[in-house]
Amino acid sequence: MPGKTDKLQDVRLRLLLPLLSAAVLFACWAAASADGAPLPTRFVYAAGEIVPIPAAIPHEEGDMVDRRILPDLRWIAARFPIYVTDGYSGRLPDGSHAGCHGCHVKHSDHYNGLAVDVVALNGRGGCDRTWRGVTRLAHWTEPRQNRPRAPFRWVGYDGDAGHGCGNHLHLSWEHATAPMFQLAEWVEVFPVRRQGVAKQPQPSTPPVGVKPPAGPQGGSEPGPTYERGPRGGVSVVQSGGVSARGD
């Protein structure tokens, strides 16, 4: 029956077209994620707070960050074999100090809780094969030197003084201008459910012999000369978090 056959084919085609279109769009998006094209990001205006890094993210005891970057950091740790050696660096409201004291340049994003230093999980020291995952992460966050992809403000690795394979990878998230030891009004993050990097299993043993740096980690990390992000909108008054006092 030619008439019925043609109608069935037409119905099947109409049902398949949306699926094919979605598949093409996903393939294009996945390719963009892999080759360094811009990622979809959003701006978080929710009140920030300096909180401990959870156990799901391998880290040195006592490391803390602004809670608004935790979803991104948790996503990264699930896909790259990293070990966080430092996050927020500064005084806490109770007068105690978090992070490595005096290890970062002036106006570092570490002082706002919006940066982390990472090394290879289970690294034995030196730039060996255990750093392949960290190098892959560095290239994913910064496909071209000094051209980090959003939402990262600055990526410190090979080619940056005091950083690199065998040393450490620095990741900063873009955020509103904020004085040292104060919370930023907004933070730029990526939606963790839509990135094109496969999850991989990771060992849970911390790296051997990892120690915090003894002094400032080079002078290449940029100062507070940024103000990217949305204009207007609703401002949020921050509460809690870090003290306004410095080191």
mmCIF file of C-alpha atoms in Angstrom:
data_model
loop_
_atom_site.group_PDB
_atom_site.id
_atom_site.type_symbol
_atom_site.label_atom_id
_atom_site.label_comp_id
_atom_site.label_asym_id
_atom_site.label_seq_id
_atom_site.Cartn_x
_atom_site.Cartn_y
_atom_site.Cartn_z
ATOM 1 C CA MET A 1 0.000 0.000 0.000
ATOM 2 C CA PRO A 2 2.054 2.979 -1.246
ATOM 3 C CA GLY A 3 -0.164 5.540 0.480
ATOM 4 C CA LYS A 4 0.131 4.013 3.945
ATOM 5 C CA THR A 5 3.874 3.389 3.525
ATOM 6 C CA ASP A 6 4.482 7.020 2.615
ATOM 7 C CA LYS A 7 2.487 8.212 5.628
ATOM 8 C CA LEU A 8 4.426 5.918 8.002
ATOM 9 C CA GLN A 9 7.725 7.161 6.609
ATOM 10 C CA ASP A 10 6.566 10.758 7.004
ATOM 11 C CA VAL A 11 5.570 10.160 10.648
ATOM 12 C CA ARG A 12 8.891 8.450 11.400
ATOM 13 C CA LEU A 13 10.794 11.293 9.795
ATOM 14 C CA ARG A 14 8.926 13.888 11.858
ATOM 15 C CA LEU A 15 9.689 11.921 15.021
ATOM 16 C CA LEU A 16 13.356 11.479 14.152
ATOM 17 C CA LEU A 17 14.096 15.070 13.129
ATOM 18 C CA PRO A 18 14.020 16.529 16.674
ATOM 19 C CA LEU A 19 16.266 13.706 17.898
ATOM 20 C CA LEU A 20 18.728 14.228 15.051
ATOM 21 C CA SER A 21 18.780 17.966 15.652
ATOM 22 C CA ALA A 22 19.454 17.443 19.361
ATOM 23 C CA ALA A 23 22.263 15.001 18.562
ATOM 24 C CA VAL A 24 23.895 17.467 16.169
ATOM 25 C CA LEU A 25 23.668 20.288 18.710
ATOM 26 C CA PHE A 26 25.140 18.098 21.457
ATOM 27 C CA ALA A 27 27.999 17.002 19.191
ATOM 28 C CA CYS A 28 28.802 20.610 18.326
ATOM 29 C CA TRP A 29 28.670 21.609 21.983
ATOM 30 C CA ALA A 30 30.881 18.702 23.056
ATOM 31 C CA ALA A 31 33.425 19.598 20.377
ATOM 32 C CA ALA A 32 33.440 23.209 21.582
ATOM 33 C CA SER A 33 34.021 22.050 25.165
ATOM 34 C CA ALA A 34 36.971 19.939 24.081
ATOM 35 C CA ASP A 35 38.752 22.479 21.866
ATOM 36 C CA GLY A 36 38.653 25.455 24.214
ATOM 37 C CA ALA A 37 35.594 27.289 22.909
ATOM 38 C CA PRO A 38 33.676 29.357 25.496
ATOM 39 C CA LEU A 39 31.726 27.397 28.066
ATOM 40 C CA PRO A 40 28.278 28.374 29.295
ATOM 41 C CA THR A 41 28.651 30.164 32.616
ATOM 42 C CA ARG A 42 26.483 31.934 35.154
ATOM 43 C CA PHE A 43 26.967 34.599 37.816
ATOM 44 C CA VAL A 44 26.238 33.640 41.404
ATOM 45 C CA TYR A 45 25.012 36.496 43.592
ATOM 46 C CA ALA A 46 24.165 34.299 46.576
ATOM 47 C CA ALA A 47 25.978 35.328 49.748
ATOM 48 C CA GLY A 48 29.459 33.866 49.956
ATOM 49 C CA GLU A 49 30.973 32.070 52.910
ATOM 50 C CA ILE A 50 34.394 30.579 53.575
ATOM 51 C CA VAL A 51 33.821 26.883 54.299
ATOM 52 C CA PRO A 52 35.973 23.735 54.649
ATOM 53 C CA ILE A 53 36.618 21.761 51.472
ATOM 54 C CA PRO A 54 34.613 18.504 51.692
ATOM 55 C CA ALA A 55 36.185 15.057 51.806
ATOM 56 C CA ALA A 56 34.988 14.300 48.248
ATOM 57 C CA ILE A 57 37.713 16.679 47.033
ATOM 58 C CA PRO A 58 41.222 15.446 47.942
ATOM 59 C CA HIS A 59 42.897 18.249 49.910
ATOM 60 C CA GLU A 60 45.209 19.172 52.738
ATOM 61 C CA GLU A 61 43.575 19.234 56.132
ATOM 62 C CA GLY A 62 42.146 22.648 56.969
ATOM 63 C CA ASP A 63 41.858 23.936 53.389
ATOM 64 C CA MET A 64 38.854 26.224 52.809
ATOM 65 C CA VAL A 65 37.248 28.114 49.887
ATOM 66 C CA ASP A 66 34.249 30.304 49.141
ATOM 67 C CA ARG A 67 31.319 27.891 49.057
ATOM 68 C CA ARG A 68 30.136 29.265 45.697
ATOM 69 C CA ILE A 69 32.965 27.539 43.802
ATOM 70 C CA LEU A 70 32.533 24.165 45.539
ATOM 71 C CA PRO A 71 30.255 22.644 42.835
ATOM 72 C CA ASP A 72 32.843 23.463 40.146
ATOM 73 C CA LEU A 73 35.699 22.209 42.308
ATOM 74 C CA ARG A 74 33.849 18.994 43.134
ATOM 75 C CA TRP A 75 33.164 18.444 39.417
ATOM 76 C CA ILE A 76 36.844 18.999 38.583
ATOM 77 C CA ALA A 77 38.027 16.620 41.313
ATOM 78 C CA ALA A 78 35.722 13.890 39.979
ATOM 79 C CA ARG A 79 37.328 14.081 36.520
ATOM 80 C CA PHE A 80 40.951 15.021 37.110
ATOM 81 C CA PRO A 81 43.348 13.403 39.618
ATOM 82 C CA ILE A 82 44.054 16.519 41.708
ATOM 83 C CA TYR A 83 45.012 17.228 45.291
ATOM 84 C CA VAL A 84 44.307 20.739 46.642
ATOM 85 C CA THR A 85 47.216 22.153 48.625
ATOM 86 C CA ASP A 86 45.750 25.584 49.369
ATOM 87 C CA GLY A 87 42.527 27.547 49.017
ATOM 88 C CA TYR A 88 41.535 30.564 51.104
ATOM 89 C CA SER A 89 44.472 32.194 52.869
ATOM 90 C CA GLY A 90 43.731 34.612 55.693
ATOM 91 C CA ARG A 91 42.126 35.174 59.060
ATOM 92 C CA LEU A 92 38.811 33.668 60.037
ATOM 93 C CA PRO A 93 36.122 35.356 62.168
ATOM 94 C CA ASP A 94 37.301 33.427 65.258
ATOM 95 C CA GLY A 95 40.802 34.869 64.891
ATOM 96 C CA SER A 96 42.422 31.682 63.575
ATOM 97 C CA HIS A 97 44.225 31.543 60.217
ATOM 98 C CA ALA A 98 43.379 29.323 57.244
ATOM 99 C CA GLY A 99 45.676 28.419 54.401
ATOM 100 C CA CYS A 100 49.340 29.003 53.816
ATOM 101 C CA HIS A 101 50.465 32.183 55.581
ATOM 102 C CA GLY A 102 52.474 34.579 53.392
ATOM 103 C CA CYS A 103 52.606 32.226 50.398
ATOM 104 C CA HIS A 104 50.731 34.340 47.864
ATOM 105 C CA VAL A 105 51.308 37.621 46.072
ATOM 106 C CA LYS A 106 49.444 40.752 47.118
ATOM 107 C CA HIS A 107 45.806 40.842 45.957
ATOM 108 C CA SER A 108 45.859 37.122 45.147
ATOM 109 C CA ASP A 109 42.433 35.556 44.698
ATOM 110 C CA HIS A 110 43.428 33.196 47.522
ATOM 111 C CA TYR A 111 42.673 36.087 49.883
ATOM 112 C CA ASN A 112 39.038 36.057 48.708
ATOM 113 C CA GLY A 113 38.633 32.280 48.820
ATOM 114 C CA LEU A 114 38.237 32.102 45.041
ATOM 115 C CA ALA A 115 41.440 30.320 44.051
ATOM 116 C CA VAL A 116 43.023 26.935 44.638
ATOM 117 C CA ASP A 117 46.490 25.482 44.180
ATOM 118 C CA VAL A 118 46.524 21.851 43.100
ATOM 119 C CA VAL A 119 49.139 19.157 42.548
ATOM 120 C CA ALA A 120 49.029 15.617 41.195
ATOM 121 C CA LEU A 121 47.124 13.129 43.328
ATOM 122 C CA ASN A 122 49.578 10.405 44.406
ATOM 123 C CA GLY A 123 52.452 12.407 42.954
ATOM 124 C CA ARG A 124 55.948 11.365 44.018
ATOM 125 C CA GLY A 125 57.603 14.691 43.384
ATOM 126 C CA GLY A 126 58.820 16.119 40.111
ATOM 127 C CA CYS A 127 57.076 16.289 36.753
ATOM 128 C CA ASP A 128 56.302 12.629 36.136
ATOM 129 C CA ARG A 129 53.389 10.725 34.594
ATOM 130 C CA THR A 130 51.222 11.312 37.679
ATOM 131 C CA TRP A 131 50.951 14.947 36.510
ATOM 132 C CA ARG A 132 49.301 14.079 33.193
ATOM 133 C CA GLY A 133 45.839 14.680 34.641
ATOM 134 C CA VAL A 134 46.844 18.047 36.096
ATOM 135 C CA THR A 135 48.382 19.052 32.765
ATOM 136 C CA ARG A 136 45.174 18.004 31.002
ATOM 137 C CA LEU A 137 43.185 20.154 33.442
ATOM 138 C CA ALA A 138 45.531 23.093 32.850
ATOM 139 C CA HIS A 139 45.018 22.816 29.093
ATOM 140 C CA TRP A 140 41.252 22.496 29.526
ATOM 141 C CA THR A 141 41.045 25.648 31.648
ATOM 142 C CA GLU A 142 43.565 27.556 29.513
ATOM 143 C CA PRO A 143 43.781 26.211 25.942
ATOM 144 C CA ARG A 144 46.094 29.106 24.971
ATOM 145 C CA GLN A 145 48.698 30.760 27.193
ATOM 146 C CA ASN A 146 47.234 33.746 29.054
ATOM 147 C CA ARG A 147 43.815 33.081 27.480
ATOM 148 C CA PRO A 148 41.855 31.238 30.206
ATOM 149 C CA ARG A 149 38.344 30.170 29.331
ATOM 150 C CA ALA A 150 35.488 31.528 31.392
ATOM 151 C CA PRO A 151 34.798 31.281 34.263
ATOM 152 C CA PHE A 152 38.500 31.153 35.102
ATOM 153 C CA ARG A 153 40.163 34.492 35.707
ATOM 154 C CA TRP A 154 43.772 33.300 35.848
ATOM 155 C CA VAL A 155 45.450 29.929 35.314
ATOM 156 C CA GLY A 156 49.041 29.493 36.488
ATOM 157 C CA TYR A 157 50.975 26.559 35.048
ATOM 158 C CA ASP A 158 53.790 25.921 32.554
ATOM 159 C CA GLY A 159 55.138 29.246 31.360
ATOM 160 C CA ASP A 160 54.173 31.087 34.566
ATOM 161 C CA ALA A 161 56.833 31.827 37.185
ATOM 162 C CA GLY A 162 56.609 29.585 40.251
ATOM 163 C CA HIS A 163 54.006 27.296 38.647
ATOM 164 C CA GLY A 164 53.921 24.305 36.330
ATOM 165 C CA CYS A 165 54.276 20.551 36.105
ATOM 166 C CA GLY A 166 56.016 19.244 39.210
ATOM 167 C CA ASN A 167 55.259 22.488 41.080
ATOM 168 C CA HIS A 168 51.544 23.318 41.143
ATOM 169 C CA LEU A 169 48.574 24.496 39.082
ATOM 170 C CA HIS A 170 46.769 27.668 40.180
ATOM 171 C CA LEU A 171 43.098 28.214 39.293
ATOM 172 C CA SER A 172 41.212 31.460 39.967
ATOM 173 C CA TRP A 173 37.506 32.043 39.356
ATOM 174 C CA GLU A 174 36.294 35.346 37.876
ATOM 175 C CA HIS A 175 34.581 37.549 40.454
ATOM 176 C CA ALA A 176 33.570 41.089 41.326
ATOM 177 C CA THR A 177 36.284 43.401 42.592
ATOM 178 C CA ALA A 178 36.750 42.870 46.317
ATOM 179 C CA PRO A 179 39.361 44.004 48.863
ATOM 180 C CA MET A 180 41.714 41.406 50.294
ATOM 181 C CA PHE A 181 40.097 39.148 52.932
ATOM 182 C CA GLN A 182 36.567 40.130 51.922
ATOM 183 C CA LEU A 183 33.931 38.240 49.958
ATOM 184 C CA ALA A 184 33.158 39.185 46.367
ATOM 185 C CA GLU A 185 29.633 40.322 45.504
ATOM 186 C CA TRP A 186 29.377 37.834 42.633
ATOM 187 C CA VAL A 187 31.314 34.862 41.317
ATOM 188 C CA GLU A 188 31.278 33.392 37.808
ATOM 189 C CA VAL A 189 30.973 29.585 37.637
ATOM 190 C CA PHE A 190 30.178 26.928 35.044
ATOM 191 C CA PRO A 191 27.088 24.655 35.141
ATOM 192 C CA VAL A 192 28.555 21.398 36.393
ATOM 193 C CA ARG A 193 26.102 19.068 34.635
ATOM 194 C CA ARG A 194 26.961 20.095 31.087
ATOM 195 C CA GLN A 195 30.721 19.887 30.619
ATOM 196 C CA GLY A 196 32.235 17.560 28.019
ATOM 197 C CA VAL A 197 34.924 15.795 30.071
ATOM 198 C CA ALA A 198 34.382 12.178 31.065
ATOM 199 C CA LYS A 199 34.443 11.217 34.711
ATOM 200 C CA GLN A 200 37.259 8.899 35.697
ATOM 201 C CA PRO A 201 37.972 6.889 38.879
ATOM 202 C CA GLN A 202 40.625 8.277 41.190
ATOM 203 C CA PRO A 203 42.723 6.818 43.990
ATOM 204 C CA SER A 204 42.144 8.287 47.420
ATOM 205 C CA THR A 205 45.722 8.286 48.735
ATOM 206 C CA PRO A 206 47.161 11.802 49.153
ATOM 207 C CA PRO A 207 50.424 12.639 47.380
ATOM 208 C CA VAL A 208 53.653 11.844 49.159
ATOM 209 C CA GLY A 209 55.713 14.660 50.616
ATOM 210 C CA VAL A 210 53.484 17.562 49.550
ATOM 211 C CA LYS A 211 54.363 20.711 51.458
ATOM 212 C CA PRO A 212 53.051 24.274 51.116
ATOM 213 C CA PRO A 213 55.421 26.697 49.380
ATOM 214 C CA ALA A 214 57.768 28.595 51.631
ATOM 215 C CA GLY A 215 57.247 31.999 50.065
ATOM 216 C CA PRO A 216 55.296 33.988 47.467
ATOM 217 C CA GLN A 217 54.594 31.921 44.365
ATOM 218 C CA GLY A 218 56.056 34.188 41.748
ATOM 219 C CA GLY A 219 54.717 37.542 40.666
ATOM 220 C CA SER A 220 52.714 36.573 37.607
ATOM 221 C CA GLU A 221 49.302 36.357 39.244
ATOM 222 C CA PRO A 222 47.353 39.462 38.200
ATOM 223 C CA GLY A 223 46.303 42.173 40.593
ATOM 224 C CA PRO A 224 42.810 43.595 41.094
ATOM 225 C CA THR A 225 42.448 45.162 37.655
ATOM 226 C CA TYR A 226 39.282 43.344 36.660
ATOM 227 C CA GLU A 227 35.558 44.031 36.636
ATOM 228 C CA ARG A 228 33.971 41.595 34.248
ATOM 229 C CA GLY A 229 30.387 40.464 34.578
ATOM 230 C CA PRO A 230 26.844 41.719 34.469
ATOM 231 C CA ARG A 231 26.025 45.378 34.856
ATOM 232 C CA GLY A 232 23.087 46.341 37.007
ATOM 233 C CA GLY A 233 21.058 43.603 38.623
ATOM 234 C CA VAL A 234 20.337 43.115 42.296
ATOM 235 C CA SER A 235 23.210 43.674 44.668
ATOM 236 C CA VAL A 236 23.554 41.281 47.579
ATOM 237 C CA VAL A 237 24.789 42.381 50.989
ATOM 238 C CA GLN A 238 27.269 39.771 52.153
ATOM 239 C CA SER A 239 27.076 38.380 55.631
ATOM 240 C CA GLY A 240 29.346 36.029 57.516
ATOM 241 C CA GLY A 241 32.459 34.726 55.780
ATOM 242 C CA VAL A 242 35.902 36.133 56.323
ATOM 243 C CA SER A 243 36.958 38.965 58.547
ATOM 244 C CA ALA A 244 37.931 42.300 57.040
ATOM 245 C CA ARG A 245 41.263 42.053 58.846
ATOM 246 C CA GLY A 246 44.333 41.049 56.878
ATOM 247 C CA ASP A 247 47.240 38.783 57.726
#
